[in-house]
């Protein structure tokens, strides 16, 4: 019935979903809500999503801080103190973020702007949010060049999270590409997973 109502120049699954077909609704819902694709992604947008989610969900923030501790980056806390700037000629106020990373050294805590962190730390922080979200909610995350600016051990740890049933409570899936041949050994992933 639905096929006869769908124009041959339109996508069937999308059209059928708009007509409330149950099977097609499941498919479009998966693409809309259960798939995160990080290909050529905007680091600033990823960080904004990360900080917004940490502010909204303290459990999520605890997972992220735990990941940063395991990664041994030296960050003990993260914060964002946004400033709203009204520009008279603009009808929408401008929101400027002040992302900060807190480091503890010799018992003293120091706050640094996130821009002072290394490219690898910033890249890790932009990836770890979607990874943690996928693990808790059973999403599929696709990451282009996941190991870019990462140490091999750090990338191996992220891959291991998806193999650990205690961490991967939502049965999430990770799809990534890499240029690091060390990540293709049998101790990290099975041959059939390559």
GROMACS .gro file of N, CA, C and O in nm, residues 17 19 21 29 44 51-52 54 65 73 86 89 92 96-97 100 109 119-120 135 137 139 153 157 188:
model
  100
   17UNK      N    1   0.807   0.641   0.646
   17UNK     CA    2   0.813   0.685   0.785
   17UNK      C    3   0.718   0.802   0.808
   17UNK      O    4   0.650   0.809   0.911
   19UNK      N    5   0.451   0.842   0.661
   19UNK     CA    6   0.316   0.784   0.657
   19UNK      C    7   0.293   0.692   0.777
   19UNK      O    8   0.198   0.616   0.782
   21UNK      N    9   0.468   0.426   0.892
   21UNK     CA   10   0.497   0.284   0.881
   21UNK      C   11   0.588   0.245   0.997
   21UNK      O   12   0.695   0.304   1.017
   29UNK      N   13   1.435   0.635   1.299
   29UNK     CA   14   1.467   0.669   1.437
   29UNK      C   15   1.612   0.631   1.469
   29UNK      O   16   1.683   0.706   1.536
   44UNK      N   17   3.485   2.274   1.803
   44UNK     CA   18   3.414   2.369   1.890
   44UNK      C   19   3.271   2.324   1.918
   44UNK      O   20   3.224   2.333   2.031
   51UNK      N   21   3.017   2.003   2.697
   51UNK     CA   22   2.998   2.083   2.817
   51UNK      C   23   2.849   2.099   2.851
   51UNK      O   24   2.812   2.098   2.968
   52UNK      N   25   2.764   2.113   2.750
   52UNK     CA   26   2.619   2.122   2.775
   52UNK      C   27   2.568   1.994   2.839
   52UNK      O   28   2.488   1.998   2.933
   54UNK      N   29   2.744   1.774   3.011
   54UNK     CA   30   2.798   1.761   3.147
   54UNK      C   31   2.720   1.849   3.244
   54UNK      O   32   2.698   1.810   3.360
   65UNK      N   33   3.492   1.275   3.345
   65UNK     CA   34   3.606   1.303   3.434
   65UNK      C   35   3.683   1.175   3.465
   65UNK      O   36   3.807   1.177   3.474
   73UNK      N   37   4.562   1.260   3.158
   73UNK     CA   38   4.586   1.390   3.097
   73UNK      C   39   4.617   1.493   3.205
   73UNK      O   40   4.673   1.598   3.176
   86UNK      N   41   2.552   4.134   2.449
   86UNK     CA   42   2.449   4.193   2.364
   86UNK      C   43   2.513   4.296   2.272
   86UNK      O   44   2.574   4.392   2.317
   89UNK      N   45   2.344   4.595   1.732
   89UNK     CA   46   2.296   4.575   1.595
   89UNK      C   47   2.243   4.434   1.572
   89UNK      O   48   2.174   4.409   1.474
   92UNK      N   49   2.008   3.881   1.824
   92UNK     CA   50   2.031   3.765   1.908
   92UNK      C   51   2.158   3.789   1.990
   92UNK      O   52   2.262   3.827   1.935
   96UNK      N   53   2.956   3.364   2.450
   96UNK     CA   54   3.097   3.327   2.446
   96UNK      C   55   3.126   3.229   2.559
   96UNK      O   56   3.091   3.254   2.674
   97UNK      N   57   3.192   3.119   2.525
   97UNK     CA   58   3.223   3.017   2.625
   97UNK      C   59   3.362   3.039   2.683
   97UNK      O   60   3.453   3.082   2.612
  100UNK      N   61   3.729   2.576   3.068
  100UNK     CA   62   3.849   2.570   3.151
  100UNK      C   63   3.874   2.427   3.196
  100UNK      O   64   3.781   2.351   3.224
  109UNK      N   65   4.549   2.364   4.289
  109UNK     CA   66   4.468   2.352   4.169
  109UNK      C   67   4.485   2.478   4.083
  109UNK      O   68   4.481   2.590   4.133
  119UNK      N   69   4.675   1.978   2.135
  119UNK     CA   70   4.578   1.938   2.032
  119UNK      C   71   4.522   1.800   2.061
  119UNK      O   72   4.403   1.773   2.040
  120UNK      N   73   4.606   1.710   2.115
  120UNK     CA   74   4.560   1.576   2.149
  120UNK      C   75   4.458   1.576   2.261
  120UNK      O   76   4.360   1.503   2.257
  135UNK      N   77   2.814   0.466   2.483
  135UNK     CA   78   2.826   0.353   2.574
  135UNK      C   79   2.706   0.342   2.668
  135UNK      O   80   2.662   0.231   2.700
  137UNK      N   81   2.397   0.476   2.617
  137UNK     CA   82   2.265   0.470   2.553
  137UNK      C   83   2.255   0.373   2.437
  137UNK      O   84   2.153   0.367   2.369
  139UNK      N   85   2.430   0.354   2.145
  139UNK     CA   86   2.437   0.416   2.013
  139UNK      C   87   2.553   0.356   1.932
  139UNK      O   88   2.640   0.288   1.986
  153UNK      N   89   4.807   0.383   2.302
  153UNK     CA   90   4.747   0.323   2.422
  153UNK      C   91   4.612   0.387   2.455
  153UNK      O   92   4.520   0.320   2.502
  157UNK      N   93   4.257   0.199   2.458
  157UNK     CA   94   4.168   0.203   2.575
  157UNK      C   95   4.025   0.236   2.533
  157UNK      O   96   3.929   0.175   2.580
  188UNK      N   97   4.376  -0.626   2.053
  188UNK     CA   98   4.284  -0.512   2.056
  188UNK      C   99   4.150  -0.548   1.994
  188UNK      O  100   4.045  -0.524   2.054
   0.00000   0.00000   0.00000
